[in-house]
Tab-separated table of C-alpha atoms in Angstrom:
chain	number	residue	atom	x	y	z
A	1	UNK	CA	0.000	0.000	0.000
A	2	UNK	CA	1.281	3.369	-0.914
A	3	UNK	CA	0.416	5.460	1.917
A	4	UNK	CA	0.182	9.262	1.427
A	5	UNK	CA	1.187	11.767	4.515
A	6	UNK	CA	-0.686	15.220	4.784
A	7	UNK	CA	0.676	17.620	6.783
A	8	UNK	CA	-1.711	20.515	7.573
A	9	UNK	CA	1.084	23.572	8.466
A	10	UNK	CA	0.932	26.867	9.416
A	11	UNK	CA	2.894	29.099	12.739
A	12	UNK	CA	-0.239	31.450	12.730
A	13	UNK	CA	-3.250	30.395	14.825
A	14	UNK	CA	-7.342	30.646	13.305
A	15	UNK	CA	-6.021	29.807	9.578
A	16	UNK	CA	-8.297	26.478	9.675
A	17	UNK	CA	-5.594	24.155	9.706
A	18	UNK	CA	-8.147	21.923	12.074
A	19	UNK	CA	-10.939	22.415	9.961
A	20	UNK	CA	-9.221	21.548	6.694
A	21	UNK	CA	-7.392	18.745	8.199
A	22	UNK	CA	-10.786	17.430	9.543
A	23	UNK	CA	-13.020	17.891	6.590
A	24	UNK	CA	-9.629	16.407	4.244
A	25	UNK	CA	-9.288	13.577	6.220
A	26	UNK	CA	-13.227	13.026	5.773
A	27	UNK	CA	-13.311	13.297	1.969
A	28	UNK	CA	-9.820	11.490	1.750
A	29	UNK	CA	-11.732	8.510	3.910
A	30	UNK	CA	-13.784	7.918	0.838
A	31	UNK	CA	-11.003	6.938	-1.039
A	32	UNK	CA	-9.098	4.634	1.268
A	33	UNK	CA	-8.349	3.816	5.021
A	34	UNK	CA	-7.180	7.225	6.941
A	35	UNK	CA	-5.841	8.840	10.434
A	36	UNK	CA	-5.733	12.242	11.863
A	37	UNK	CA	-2.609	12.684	13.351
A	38	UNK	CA	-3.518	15.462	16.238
A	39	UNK	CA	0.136	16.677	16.986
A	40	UNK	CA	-1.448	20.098	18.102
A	41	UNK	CA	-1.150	20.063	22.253
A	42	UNK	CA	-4.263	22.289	21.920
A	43	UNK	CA	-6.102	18.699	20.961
A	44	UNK	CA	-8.548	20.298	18.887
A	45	UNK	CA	-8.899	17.909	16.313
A	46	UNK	CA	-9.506	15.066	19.193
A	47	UNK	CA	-12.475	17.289	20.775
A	48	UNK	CA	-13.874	18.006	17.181
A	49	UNK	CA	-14.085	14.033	16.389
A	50	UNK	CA	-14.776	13.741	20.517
A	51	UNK	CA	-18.265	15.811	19.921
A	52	UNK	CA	-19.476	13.286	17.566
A	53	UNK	CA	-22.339	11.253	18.372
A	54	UNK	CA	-22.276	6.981	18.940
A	55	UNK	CA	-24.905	7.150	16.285
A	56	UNK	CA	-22.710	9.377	13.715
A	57	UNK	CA	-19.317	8.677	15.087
A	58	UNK	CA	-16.587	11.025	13.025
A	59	UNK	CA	-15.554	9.015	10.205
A	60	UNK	CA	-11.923	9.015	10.469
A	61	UNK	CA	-10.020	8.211	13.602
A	62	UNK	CA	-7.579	10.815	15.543
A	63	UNK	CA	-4.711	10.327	17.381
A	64	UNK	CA	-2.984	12.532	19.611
A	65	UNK	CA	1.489	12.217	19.214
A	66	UNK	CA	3.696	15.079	19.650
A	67	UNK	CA	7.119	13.098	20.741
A	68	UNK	CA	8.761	10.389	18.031
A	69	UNK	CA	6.542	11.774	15.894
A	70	UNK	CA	8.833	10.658	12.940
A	71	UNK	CA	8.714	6.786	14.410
A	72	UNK	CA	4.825	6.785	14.936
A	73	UNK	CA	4.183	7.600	10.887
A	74	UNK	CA	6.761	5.128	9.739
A	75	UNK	CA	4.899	2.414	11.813
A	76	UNK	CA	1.297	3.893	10.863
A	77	UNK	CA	2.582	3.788	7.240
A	78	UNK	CA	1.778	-0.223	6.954
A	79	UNK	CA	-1.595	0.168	7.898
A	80	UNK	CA	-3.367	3.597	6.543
A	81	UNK	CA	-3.432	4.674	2.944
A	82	UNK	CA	-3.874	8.732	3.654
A	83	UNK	CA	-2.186	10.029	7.244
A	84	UNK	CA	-3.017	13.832	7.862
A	85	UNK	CA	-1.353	15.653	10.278
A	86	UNK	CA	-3.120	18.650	11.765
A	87	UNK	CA	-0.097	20.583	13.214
A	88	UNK	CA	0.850	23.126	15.736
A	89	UNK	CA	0.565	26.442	15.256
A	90	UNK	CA	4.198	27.109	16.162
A	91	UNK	CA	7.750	26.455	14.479
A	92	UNK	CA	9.503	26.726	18.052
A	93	UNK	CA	9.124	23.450	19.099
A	94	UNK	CA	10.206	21.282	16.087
A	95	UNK	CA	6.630	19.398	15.838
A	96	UNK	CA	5.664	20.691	12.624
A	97	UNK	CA	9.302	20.602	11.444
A	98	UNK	CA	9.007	16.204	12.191
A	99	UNK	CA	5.770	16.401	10.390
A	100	UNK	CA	7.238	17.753	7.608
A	101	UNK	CA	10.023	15.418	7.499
A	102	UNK	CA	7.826	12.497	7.083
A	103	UNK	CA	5.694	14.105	4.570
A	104	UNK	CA	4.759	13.837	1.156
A	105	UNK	CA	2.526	17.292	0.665
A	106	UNK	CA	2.453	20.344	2.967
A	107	UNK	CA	-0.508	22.189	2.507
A	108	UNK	CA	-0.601	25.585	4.339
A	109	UNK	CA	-4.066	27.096	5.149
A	110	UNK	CA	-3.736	31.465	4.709
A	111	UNK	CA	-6.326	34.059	5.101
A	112	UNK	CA	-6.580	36.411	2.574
A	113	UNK	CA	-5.375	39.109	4.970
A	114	UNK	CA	-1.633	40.303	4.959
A	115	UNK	CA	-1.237	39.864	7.932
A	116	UNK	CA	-1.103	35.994	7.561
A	117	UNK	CA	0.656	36.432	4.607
A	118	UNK	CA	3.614	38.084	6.476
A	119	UNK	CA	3.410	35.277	8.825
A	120	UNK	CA	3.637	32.448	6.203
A	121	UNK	CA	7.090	34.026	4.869
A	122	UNK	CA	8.922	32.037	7.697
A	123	UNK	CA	6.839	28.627	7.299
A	124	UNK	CA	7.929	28.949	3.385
A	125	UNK	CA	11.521	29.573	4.304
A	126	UNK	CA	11.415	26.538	7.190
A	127	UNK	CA	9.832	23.795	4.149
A	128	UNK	CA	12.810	25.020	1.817
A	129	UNK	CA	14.594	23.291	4.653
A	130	UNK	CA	13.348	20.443	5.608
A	131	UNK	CA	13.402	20.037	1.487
A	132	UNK	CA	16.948	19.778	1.905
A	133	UNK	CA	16.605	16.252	2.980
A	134	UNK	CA	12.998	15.565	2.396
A	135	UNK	CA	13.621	16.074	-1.125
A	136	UNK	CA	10.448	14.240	-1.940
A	137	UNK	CA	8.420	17.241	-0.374
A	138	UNK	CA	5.953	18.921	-2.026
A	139	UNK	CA	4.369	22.037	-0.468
A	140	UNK	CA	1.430	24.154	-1.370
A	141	UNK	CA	-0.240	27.262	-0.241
A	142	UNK	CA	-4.022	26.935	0.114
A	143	UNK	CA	-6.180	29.997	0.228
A	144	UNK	CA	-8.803	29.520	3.023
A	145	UNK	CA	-12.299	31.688	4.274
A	146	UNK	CA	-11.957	33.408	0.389
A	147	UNK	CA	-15.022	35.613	0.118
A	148	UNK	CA	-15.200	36.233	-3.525
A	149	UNK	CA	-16.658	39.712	-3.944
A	150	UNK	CA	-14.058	40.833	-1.569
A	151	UNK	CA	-11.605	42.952	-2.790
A	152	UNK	CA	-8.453	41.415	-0.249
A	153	UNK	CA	-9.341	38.001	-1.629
A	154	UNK	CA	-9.255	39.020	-5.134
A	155	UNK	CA	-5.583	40.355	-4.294
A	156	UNK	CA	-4.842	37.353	-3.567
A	157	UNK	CA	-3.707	35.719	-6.488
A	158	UNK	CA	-0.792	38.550	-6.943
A	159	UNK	CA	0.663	38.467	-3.238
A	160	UNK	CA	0.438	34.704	-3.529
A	161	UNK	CA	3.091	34.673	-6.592
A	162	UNK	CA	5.609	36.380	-4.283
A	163	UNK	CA	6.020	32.710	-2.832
A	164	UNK	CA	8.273	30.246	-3.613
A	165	UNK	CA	5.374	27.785	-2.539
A	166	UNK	CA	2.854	27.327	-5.458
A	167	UNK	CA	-1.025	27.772	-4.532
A	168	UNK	CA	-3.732	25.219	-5.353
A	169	UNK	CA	-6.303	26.561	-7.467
A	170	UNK	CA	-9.064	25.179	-5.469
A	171	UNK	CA	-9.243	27.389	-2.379
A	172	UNK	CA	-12.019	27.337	0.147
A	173	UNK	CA	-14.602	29.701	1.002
A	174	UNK	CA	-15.577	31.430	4.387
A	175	UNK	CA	-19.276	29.413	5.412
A	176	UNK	CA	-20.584	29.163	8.238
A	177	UNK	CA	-20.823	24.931	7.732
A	178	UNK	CA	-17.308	24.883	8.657
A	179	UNK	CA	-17.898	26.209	11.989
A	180	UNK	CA	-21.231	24.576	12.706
A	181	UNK	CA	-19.549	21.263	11.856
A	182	UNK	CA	-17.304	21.561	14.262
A	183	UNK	CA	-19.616	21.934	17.141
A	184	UNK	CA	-21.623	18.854	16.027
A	185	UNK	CA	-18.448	16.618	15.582
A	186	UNK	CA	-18.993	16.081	11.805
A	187	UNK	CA	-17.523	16.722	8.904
A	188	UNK	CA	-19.012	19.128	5.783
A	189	UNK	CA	-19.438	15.671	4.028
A	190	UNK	CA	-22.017	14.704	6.589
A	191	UNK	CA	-24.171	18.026	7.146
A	192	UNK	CA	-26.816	17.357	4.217
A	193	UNK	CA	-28.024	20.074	2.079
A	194	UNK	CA	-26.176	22.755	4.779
A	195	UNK	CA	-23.442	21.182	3.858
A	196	UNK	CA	-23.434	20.374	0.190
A	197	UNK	CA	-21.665	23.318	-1.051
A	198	UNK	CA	-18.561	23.088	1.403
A	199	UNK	CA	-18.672	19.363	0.333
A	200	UNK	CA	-18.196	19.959	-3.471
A	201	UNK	CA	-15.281	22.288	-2.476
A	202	UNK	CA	-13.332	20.088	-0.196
A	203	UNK	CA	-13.950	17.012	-3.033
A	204	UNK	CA	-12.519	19.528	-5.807
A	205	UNK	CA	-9.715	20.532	-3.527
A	206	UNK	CA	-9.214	16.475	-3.068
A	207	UNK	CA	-9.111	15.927	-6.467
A	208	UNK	CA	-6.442	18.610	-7.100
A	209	UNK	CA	-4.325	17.763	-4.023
A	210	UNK	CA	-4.148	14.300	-4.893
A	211	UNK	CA	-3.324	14.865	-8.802
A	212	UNK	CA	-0.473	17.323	-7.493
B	1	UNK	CA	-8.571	48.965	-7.658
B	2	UNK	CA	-8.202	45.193	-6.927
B	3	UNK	CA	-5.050	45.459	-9.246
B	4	UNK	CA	-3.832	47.913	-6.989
B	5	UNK	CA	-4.724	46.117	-3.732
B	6	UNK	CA	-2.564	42.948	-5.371
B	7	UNK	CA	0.025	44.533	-6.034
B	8	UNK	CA	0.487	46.822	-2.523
B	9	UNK	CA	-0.284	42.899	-1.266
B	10	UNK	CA	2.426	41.666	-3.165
B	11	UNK	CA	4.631	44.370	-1.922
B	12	UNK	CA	4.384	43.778	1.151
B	13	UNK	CA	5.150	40.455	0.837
B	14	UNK	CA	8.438	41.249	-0.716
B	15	UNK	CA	9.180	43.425	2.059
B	16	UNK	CA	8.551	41.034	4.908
B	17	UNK	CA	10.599	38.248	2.958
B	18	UNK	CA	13.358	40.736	2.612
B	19	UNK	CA	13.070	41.351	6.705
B	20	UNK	CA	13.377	38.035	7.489
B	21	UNK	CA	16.820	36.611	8.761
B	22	UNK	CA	19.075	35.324	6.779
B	23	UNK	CA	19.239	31.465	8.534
B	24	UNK	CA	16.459	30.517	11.004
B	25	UNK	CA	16.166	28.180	13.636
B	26	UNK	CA	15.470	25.281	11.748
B	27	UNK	CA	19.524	24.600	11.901
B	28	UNK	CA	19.557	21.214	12.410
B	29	UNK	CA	22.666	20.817	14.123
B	30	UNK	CA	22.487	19.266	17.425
B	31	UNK	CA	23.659	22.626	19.159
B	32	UNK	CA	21.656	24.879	17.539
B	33	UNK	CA	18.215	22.886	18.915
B	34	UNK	CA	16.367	24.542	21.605
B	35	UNK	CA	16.072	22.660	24.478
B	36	UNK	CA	12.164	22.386	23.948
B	37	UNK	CA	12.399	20.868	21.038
B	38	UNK	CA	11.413	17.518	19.664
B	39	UNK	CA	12.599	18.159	15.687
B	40	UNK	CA	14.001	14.400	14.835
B	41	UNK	CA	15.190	13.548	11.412
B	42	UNK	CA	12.841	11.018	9.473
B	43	UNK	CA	13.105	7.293	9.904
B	44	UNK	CA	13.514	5.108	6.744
B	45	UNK	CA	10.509	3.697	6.145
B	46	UNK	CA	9.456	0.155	7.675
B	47	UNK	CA	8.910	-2.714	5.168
B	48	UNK	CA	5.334	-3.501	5.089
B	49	UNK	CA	4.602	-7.260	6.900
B	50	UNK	CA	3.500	-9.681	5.078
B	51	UNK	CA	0.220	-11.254	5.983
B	52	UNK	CA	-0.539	-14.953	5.195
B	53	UNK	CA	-3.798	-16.549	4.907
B	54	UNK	CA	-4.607	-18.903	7.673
């Protein structure tokens, strides 16, 4: 089995690395056997999946590993086709750099605001790093909360080519689903007709992350 | 207008990459490590097992 690691990256806190590494791991769970890798001491992909019902459980499984992170994938390799790892929002402590090391695809949630763009300049500096010796790494910038009539996330595009890290075309827009799924421990996949739109997105985002 | 917006955007992108120092902590020499942190280098992979049938 070919297994695929996801890391979900960003130092700045509220970019949705959570919610995209939730809702991923969802869609990605229709395509073949996956984990969420919580490696976030804030746990909050374990109390997202933890708010699910015994009736609707969350459909993908999260664990919680912030030490031999590096060891844990290799082992969870034999058994998972897709691992996504929702990171910490922090370079200081070397978690997200281990994640990154054992990754195949970095994707790294931004607002359209500059003020996460400023912040993302170090992230793109630490993955041409860990490239170095992960030289299999692929990273990609991944425009979150767009709100198309708005003139910032129009901008977008422009500031976005200033990066040596290439942005998916797919990006995700700022709905209120996201937010509401969270509280009832689902993903966008499993919220009906609230939930429909959000679900086309993440499956086009799928599509394009996987054919990357 | 949104042109302009890009490209101030994009400018101050430019400028923030230009602030940033030239080598960051992500030195992975053993010295250069905080004490907090848990950055390990990647294990080779494990060979998958092989499963027979009963």
């Amino acid at each position: 089995m070919l297994t695929q690691v996801f890391s979900v990256a960003n130092q700045k806190g509220g970019t949705g690395k959570t919610t995209l590494s939730m809702n991923l791991a969802a869609g990605l769970s229709q395509r073949g056997r996956t984990l969420i890798i919580d490696a976030d001491p804030q746990g909050s992909a374990g109390q997202w999946a933890g708010l699910s019902s015994d009736e609707r459980p969350f459909p993908v499984s999260v664990i919680s590993i912030s030490s031999n992170l590096g060891r844990e994938v290799s082992r969870m390799r034999q058994d998972y086709q897709y691992l996504v790892i929702d990171c910490p929002p922090t370079l200081e402590t070397g978690v997200a750099q281990s994640a990154m090391s054992v990754s195949d695809k970095i994707f790294v949630p931004v607002l359209p605001s500059p003020v996460d763009l400023w912040a993302s300049v170090r992230l793109a500096d630490a993955i041409e790093q860990i490239k170095i010796y992960n030289t299999k790494l692929k990273a990609y910038i991944l425009v979150n909360q767009l709100e198309p009539r708005n003139a910032m996330s129009k901008g977008m595009a422009q500031a976005l080519a200033e990066f040596d890290i290439p942005a998916l075309q797919s990006g995700l827009r700022r709905r209120a689903v996201y937010r509401s799924s969270a509280l009832e421990g689902m993903s966008v996949y499993c919220m009906g007709k609230r939930g429909q739109s959000a679900a086309q997105e993440m499956e086009l985002l799928i599509e394009e992350i996987l054919a990357s | 207008m949104t042109k302009e917006l890009g490209s101030t955007l994009a400018k101050s992108v430019r400028r923030a990459k230009a602030k940033q120092p030239q080598k960051n902590t992500l030195d992975t020499q053993q010295d250069s490590v905080s004490e907090k942190s848990n950055f390990e280098l990647p294990l080779p992979p494990i060979p998958s097992r092989r499963v027979w049938p009963d």
